[in-house]
XYZ file of C-alpha atoms in Angstrom:
448
model
C 47.240 62.396 221.019
C 44.621 63.264 218.735
C 42.244 60.358 217.216
C 43.233 58.716 214.022
C 40.967 59.222 211.326
C 41.463 56.056 208.969
C 39.992 55.849 205.758
C 39.324 51.956 204.034
C 37.853 52.853 200.533
C 36.201 50.461 198.797
C 35.601 49.631 194.819
C 31.919 48.060 194.476
C 31.910 45.422 192.786
C 35.132 46.227 190.995
C 35.821 44.318 188.269
C 32.116 44.225 187.025
C 31.924 48.119 187.606
C 35.531 48.263 185.240
C 33.006 46.554 182.776
C 30.198 48.185 182.923
C 31.772 51.658 183.163
C 33.773 50.591 180.072
C 30.906 49.148 178.181
C 27.483 51.091 178.400
C 25.534 48.773 177.371
C 26.350 46.152 180.328
C 24.990 49.041 182.628
C 22.358 48.279 184.576
C 22.082 44.412 183.728
C 23.658 41.210 185.960
C 27.575 40.864 184.535
C 29.616 37.698 186.089
C 33.462 38.147 185.460
C 35.138 35.167 185.708
C 36.901 32.255 184.387
C 36.158 30.136 180.258
C 32.791 28.155 180.702
C 34.977 25.341 179.525
C 36.695 24.669 182.763
C 35.779 25.048 186.767
C 36.500 28.350 187.779
C 35.285 30.076 190.595
C 33.028 34.202 190.408
C 36.020 36.587 190.475
C 33.227 39.357 190.789
C 29.339 39.776 190.665
C 27.786 43.015 189.349
C 25.300 43.996 191.805
C 22.433 43.035 189.668
C 23.536 39.590 189.670
C 24.663 39.723 193.643
C 20.489 40.491 193.735
C 19.856 36.846 192.003
C 22.160 35.051 195.199
C 25.197 34.886 192.819
C 28.404 35.636 195.674
C 31.929 36.471 194.886
C 34.257 32.765 195.173
C 31.221 31.056 194.844
C 31.844 28.230 191.138
C 31.268 29.904 188.127
C 28.747 26.914 187.381
C 26.863 27.512 190.319
C 26.621 31.562 189.596
C 25.389 31.032 186.423
C 22.232 28.796 187.666
C 21.595 31.600 189.991
C 21.861 33.760 187.281
C 21.182 32.616 183.867
C 20.550 35.503 182.149
C 24.192 36.966 182.845
C 26.644 38.567 180.354
C 29.922 36.267 181.555
C 32.790 38.004 180.979
C 36.050 36.276 181.325
C 37.804 38.779 182.759
C 40.718 41.787 181.874
C 43.315 41.578 184.604
C 45.994 44.356 182.799
C 42.297 46.742 182.136
C 41.613 45.986 186.050
C 45.323 47.021 187.329
C 45.673 49.783 185.425
C 42.888 51.325 186.286
C 43.846 50.653 190.125
C 46.883 52.324 189.726
C 45.331 55.262 188.488
C 42.688 55.057 191.583
C 46.111 55.246 194.104
C 48.107 57.887 192.154
C 44.176 60.012 192.798
C 43.729 59.264 195.899
C 48.117 59.539 196.825
C 46.938 62.969 195.072
C 45.234 63.501 197.910
C 47.097 62.603 201.049
C 50.405 61.014 200.457
C 49.303 58.617 203.479
C 47.762 56.050 200.917
C 47.779 52.231 201.624
C 47.386 49.431 199.198
C 45.375 46.869 201.065
C 44.639 44.804 197.516
C 43.481 45.474 194.094
C 40.130 47.271 195.209
C 40.871 47.945 198.521
C 43.492 50.954 200.279
C 43.850 52.155 203.957
C 44.330 56.446 204.198
C 45.641 57.950 206.684
C 44.807 61.444 207.376
C 45.993 61.750 210.872
C 49.079 63.982 210.819
C 48.159 65.403 207.312
C 47.375 69.298 207.513
C 45.765 71.598 205.637
C 43.283 71.681 203.061
C 42.942 69.090 200.630
C 43.456 70.491 196.876
C 42.340 67.467 194.729
C 43.546 68.132 191.139
C 41.570 69.413 189.055
C 38.352 69.304 190.937
C 35.538 68.346 188.860
C 32.650 70.971 188.337
C 29.191 71.265 189.718
C 30.632 68.643 192.552
C 27.653 68.285 195.012
C 28.345 70.115 197.945
C 28.024 67.878 200.883
C 27.072 69.141 205.045
C 30.859 69.827 207.332
C 31.270 67.911 210.072
C 32.851 69.845 212.421
C 35.313 71.775 210.557
C 36.286 73.503 207.694
C 34.280 72.219 204.020
C 36.918 70.151 202.339
C 39.255 70.407 205.207
C 41.557 66.949 207.049
C 40.194 68.101 210.196
C 37.063 66.969 208.752
C 37.876 62.994 207.914
C 33.641 63.133 206.453
C 33.978 65.998 204.174
C 37.246 64.202 203.094
C 35.643 61.175 202.274
C 33.074 62.341 200.224
C 35.258 64.689 197.859
C 37.429 61.160 197.074
C 34.206 58.917 196.706
C 32.537 62.121 194.508
C 36.552 61.962 192.771
C 36.217 58.549 191.718
C 32.914 58.829 190.746
C 33.679 61.724 188.470
C 37.222 60.236 186.902
C 36.530 56.708 186.172
C 32.880 56.583 186.471
C 32.793 54.112 189.696
C 31.711 54.522 193.042
C 33.510 53.301 196.121
C 32.306 52.859 199.724
C 34.274 54.310 202.137
C 34.900 53.293 206.213
C 36.132 56.347 208.695
C 37.454 54.852 212.173
C 40.504 55.533 214.601
C 42.191 52.347 212.949
C 42.881 49.922 210.258
C 40.360 46.605 211.675
C 37.165 50.115 211.892
C 38.170 51.593 208.812
C 37.584 47.964 207.195
C 34.534 46.887 209.195
C 33.198 50.479 208.369
C 33.554 50.561 204.734
C 31.594 47.060 204.673
C 28.271 47.870 206.223
C 26.478 49.510 203.662
C 27.274 48.955 200.818
C 27.590 50.240 197.787
C 29.031 53.927 197.555
C 28.186 53.711 201.087
C 29.735 55.842 203.970
C 30.264 55.200 207.416
C 32.232 56.730 210.361
C 32.686 54.760 213.241
C 34.153 57.357 216.021
C 36.488 55.783 218.485
C 33.390 56.649 221.687
C 30.731 54.615 219.095
C 33.671 51.931 219.185
C 31.898 49.107 221.584
C 29.365 49.915 220.867
C 29.354 49.278 217.266
C 31.501 45.805 217.894
C 28.914 44.697 220.670
C 26.684 42.515 218.277
C 28.925 42.129 215.612
C 29.161 38.624 214.093
C 32.883 37.489 215.022
C 33.460 37.098 211.710
C 32.868 40.211 210.409
C 35.757 41.197 211.876
C 39.335 40.993 209.333
C 41.184 38.440 209.617
C 38.421 35.966 211.443
C 37.290 32.949 208.398
C 35.245 29.739 209.214
C 38.110 28.162 210.638
C 38.450 30.398 213.492
C 34.469 31.044 213.841
C 33.929 27.363 214.325
C 37.185 27.401 217.565
C 34.884 30.336 218.588
C 31.812 28.996 218.124
C 33.220 25.536 220.588
C 34.163 28.359 223.028
C 29.822 29.486 222.988
C 31.510 32.540 221.167
C 29.276 34.341 217.826
C 29.871 38.520 219.034
C 32.624 40.777 219.010
C 30.905 41.029 222.648
C 31.064 37.925 223.543
C 34.688 37.227 222.046
C 35.607 39.988 224.275
C 34.557 38.631 227.579
C 36.734 35.337 227.039
C 39.755 35.654 229.511
C 42.477 35.769 227.800
C 44.052 32.938 229.647
C 41.715 31.009 228.073
C 42.406 32.718 224.164
C 46.480 31.530 224.967
C 45.194 28.196 225.773
C 43.349 27.675 222.182
C 44.983 29.758 219.911
C 48.575 30.167 221.173
C 49.870 33.859 222.558
C 50.209 35.393 219.667
C 46.687 34.816 217.927
C 44.905 34.622 221.345
C 46.433 38.468 221.802
C 45.444 39.820 219.190
C 42.119 37.911 219.213
C 41.924 39.593 222.484
C 42.753 43.368 221.353
C 40.176 43.008 217.551
C 37.222 41.696 220.659
C 37.901 45.490 221.944
C 38.702 47.355 218.325
C 42.075 47.884 219.150
C 44.358 48.149 216.232
C 47.978 49.345 216.380
C 48.560 48.602 212.373
C 50.035 51.615 210.842
C 48.967 52.954 207.402
C 52.073 51.964 205.021
C 52.092 54.257 201.877
C 52.376 51.998 198.777
C 55.333 54.258 197.730
C 57.646 52.943 200.650
C 55.830 49.155 200.726
C 57.827 46.651 202.536
C 58.912 43.506 200.565
C 56.772 40.045 200.339
C 56.851 38.757 203.350
C 55.552 35.770 201.408
C 55.161 34.247 198.041
C 53.206 31.811 196.443
C 50.745 30.286 193.851
C 47.618 28.190 193.446
C 45.718 26.198 190.742
C 42.368 25.192 190.845
C 42.302 21.618 189.554
C 39.647 20.332 186.240
C 38.557 17.640 188.133
C 38.512 16.889 191.841
C 41.488 14.647 191.936
C 41.531 12.179 194.656
C 44.272 10.156 193.088
C 47.427 10.965 195.057
C 49.939 11.680 192.552
C 47.902 13.813 190.665
C 48.067 15.795 193.818
C 51.885 15.599 194.167
C 52.513 16.819 190.323
C 50.470 19.817 191.565
C 51.636 20.202 194.629
C 55.381 20.251 192.408
C 54.252 22.849 189.395
C 53.070 25.199 192.107
C 56.221 24.721 194.085
C 58.866 24.912 191.475
C 56.660 28.533 190.106
C 57.164 29.706 194.360
C 60.372 28.484 194.174
C 61.560 30.525 190.612
C 59.876 33.376 191.593
C 61.871 33.187 195.247
C 65.618 32.622 193.306
C 64.458 35.822 190.459
C 64.126 37.718 193.954
C 66.641 36.297 195.701
C 65.087 35.950 198.124
C 64.712 32.486 200.472
C 62.051 31.024 202.604
C 61.888 29.241 205.713
C 58.268 28.663 206.017
C 56.920 26.568 204.261
C 52.240 26.622 203.559
C 50.280 23.908 202.039
C 46.302 25.338 200.982
C 44.201 22.357 200.164
C 40.736 22.844 199.244
C 38.246 19.740 199.123
C 35.600 19.612 196.733
C 32.549 20.758 199.445
C 35.221 23.975 199.580
C 35.936 22.768 202.876
C 40.106 24.289 203.271
C 43.484 23.203 204.613
C 45.910 25.422 205.447
C 49.029 24.079 207.607
C 52.531 25.148 206.947
C 56.165 24.082 208.614
C 58.973 26.201 209.820
C 62.431 24.135 207.523
C 65.597 23.681 209.319
C 66.670 26.401 206.963
C 65.852 28.872 204.469
C 64.563 27.073 200.927
C 64.416 28.224 197.258
C 64.761 25.234 195.210
C 61.889 23.748 193.631
C 62.411 20.140 194.813
C 62.546 21.296 198.393
C 59.602 23.152 198.430
C 58.036 20.210 196.877
C 59.619 17.883 199.446
C 58.173 19.982 202.413
C 54.676 20.103 200.648
C 53.765 17.082 200.512
C 55.329 16.383 204.220
C 52.543 18.497 205.009
C 50.129 16.923 203.344
C 51.190 13.707 204.415
C 50.193 15.023 208.267
C 47.006 15.876 207.071
C 45.014 12.886 206.909
C 44.028 13.077 203.662
C 41.622 9.833 203.003
C 41.470 9.991 199.623
C 38.833 12.803 199.896
C 38.058 14.827 196.360
C 40.936 18.259 196.333
C 39.479 20.900 194.598
C 42.379 23.632 194.446
C 46.182 23.422 196.160
C 48.102 26.572 197.491
C 51.356 26.201 198.009
C 53.742 29.224 199.422
C 56.941 30.000 201.242
C 56.875 32.598 203.995
C 59.592 33.743 206.547
C 61.615 35.261 203.182
C 64.992 36.719 203.727
C 67.539 38.161 201.608
C 69.884 35.164 199.713
C 72.927 36.285 200.995
C 76.110 34.126 200.854
C 75.148 30.967 200.708
C 76.841 28.633 204.120
C 79.504 26.535 203.002
C 77.787 23.078 201.969
C 79.503 20.296 203.158
C 78.578 17.811 200.578
C 79.362 17.523 196.862
C 75.727 16.628 195.808
C 74.276 19.846 197.385
C 76.860 21.781 195.298
C 75.956 19.997 192.085
C 72.490 20.085 192.971
C 73.007 24.090 194.002
C 75.037 24.541 189.985
C 72.308 22.254 188.375
C 69.143 24.894 189.758
C 71.322 27.803 188.421
C 72.117 26.127 184.844
C 67.964 25.612 184.741
C 67.363 29.440 185.684
C 69.253 30.286 183.294
C 67.849 27.988 180.924
C 65.011 29.636 181.413
C 65.405 33.267 181.341
C 66.809 33.011 177.579
C 64.153 30.272 176.336
C 61.159 30.668 179.219
C 59.304 29.394 181.661
C 58.502 26.289 179.934
C 61.231 25.876 178.681
C 62.324 22.941 180.743
C 60.975 21.260 183.418
C 60.822 18.039 185.695
C 60.531 14.792 184.020
C 56.811 14.244 186.560
C 55.830 17.920 185.082
C 56.874 17.721 181.387
C 54.056 14.935 180.102
C 51.452 15.924 182.825
C 47.891 16.945 182.315
C 47.744 19.685 185.557
C 50.930 21.058 182.999
C 48.618 21.272 180.341
C 45.312 22.459 182.053
C 47.932 25.261 184.428
C 48.765 26.888 180.823
C 46.388 26.317 178.571
C 44.291 27.847 180.782
C 46.470 30.537 180.620
C 45.990 30.976 176.874
C 49.181 29.425 175.744
C 47.760 26.083 174.354
C 49.057 23.235 174.754
C 52.651 22.609 175.641
C 55.389 20.355 175.727
C 58.589 21.811 177.108
C 61.975 21.561 174.545
C 63.719 19.501 177.398
C 62.897 17.605 180.466
C 65.070 17.719 182.977
C 65.796 13.439 183.054
C 65.929 12.203 186.949
C 69.513 10.062 187.201
C 71.966 10.124 190.328
C 74.764 12.440 190.088
C 77.333 10.712 189.743
C 76.034 9.694 186.511
C 74.986 13.213 185.508
C 78.522 15.018 183.703
C 77.293 18.320 184.833
C 76.816 17.075 188.674
C 80.087 16.623 188.388
C 81.347 19.883 187.377
C 82.239 18.991 183.739
C 81.336 20.606 181.118
């Protein structure tokens, strides 16, 4: 079997670079793309000029501005970035049909089974020639030349730079793209994978975050080479069979994950929303209100796509940026905001919160399945609840998402803050869902 040639293309400081490409006056200057100064926010992207001062993606916006007070702050334009990304992915798809969109600024490209020369659309004049590495210039047999061509096309058409990693699989290709930024190109062939991983910090591998890194540190593991020496039985004991097997394979640079063309992308495996609070929440009621708002949004998306989720996940980030992620499998698939709220709050209560200030909350539903014919519900109350949910969806379809809200959300600060951040100003719903027992509500009794 021939060695796979997987490319990972990662746009450099994408949001900030798009702004600099669109506005020549921003070029060469420190740029931070983030939120409004009047609201708590994080740095979405910082240009490399700002990164030289220590500004990093994901840090609090206030901290970024303190590190680089001369930075030019841009609120950001999601539509502009998404459109640019779409056009870049379309260009890549013209060069190779096997392009998987990994995020708004990243893509994997599988050149393994593509034969014949690359035929770029409208090739730029005066494109500098690059040395070939075993193969005809510009042929798919030469992944390095293919990578140079893709980088040159992106620079020519969009005035943007990209870093490219090449490897025998997606894991190694993504690792390689981050080794030389910006505008880098690194190829790690199969024969060099073990040497490349031996002294590499474990958290350089995609999928190993701070929590897993901490657990591995407790085992004395700091490098991929050290992880490879851990008996797989011990990994099973510490992380479970599935995650333990995956860690063992990752330590050896093994990944069977295919490149799934974005034109054939599978349905979403989860749906979720998150919200950064305007102030650190210490009150349980504020936290529950935020979770309910997020759960209602998740439920609405599920029902709109005729999906249900069997796993509810809650993300809690404290003021010190310590993050906890917990999930629970539900007895049956759910799609209502109330059911998701109940499940998420049960998770929260099991976390041992102890009043610590909360900065961000996230709720998602996973293990999604299509909502087919519902099982016969045993109780009149359940049928009434379903009719109520469907009635509320019809109201929102006609008058908008904020036309009606549960009473617990209607006049809450989190409701106002969430939609004010999205540019809607302070809003009051047109109607409030009153909370009453089913027998007291004519709608739930089926009366018109």
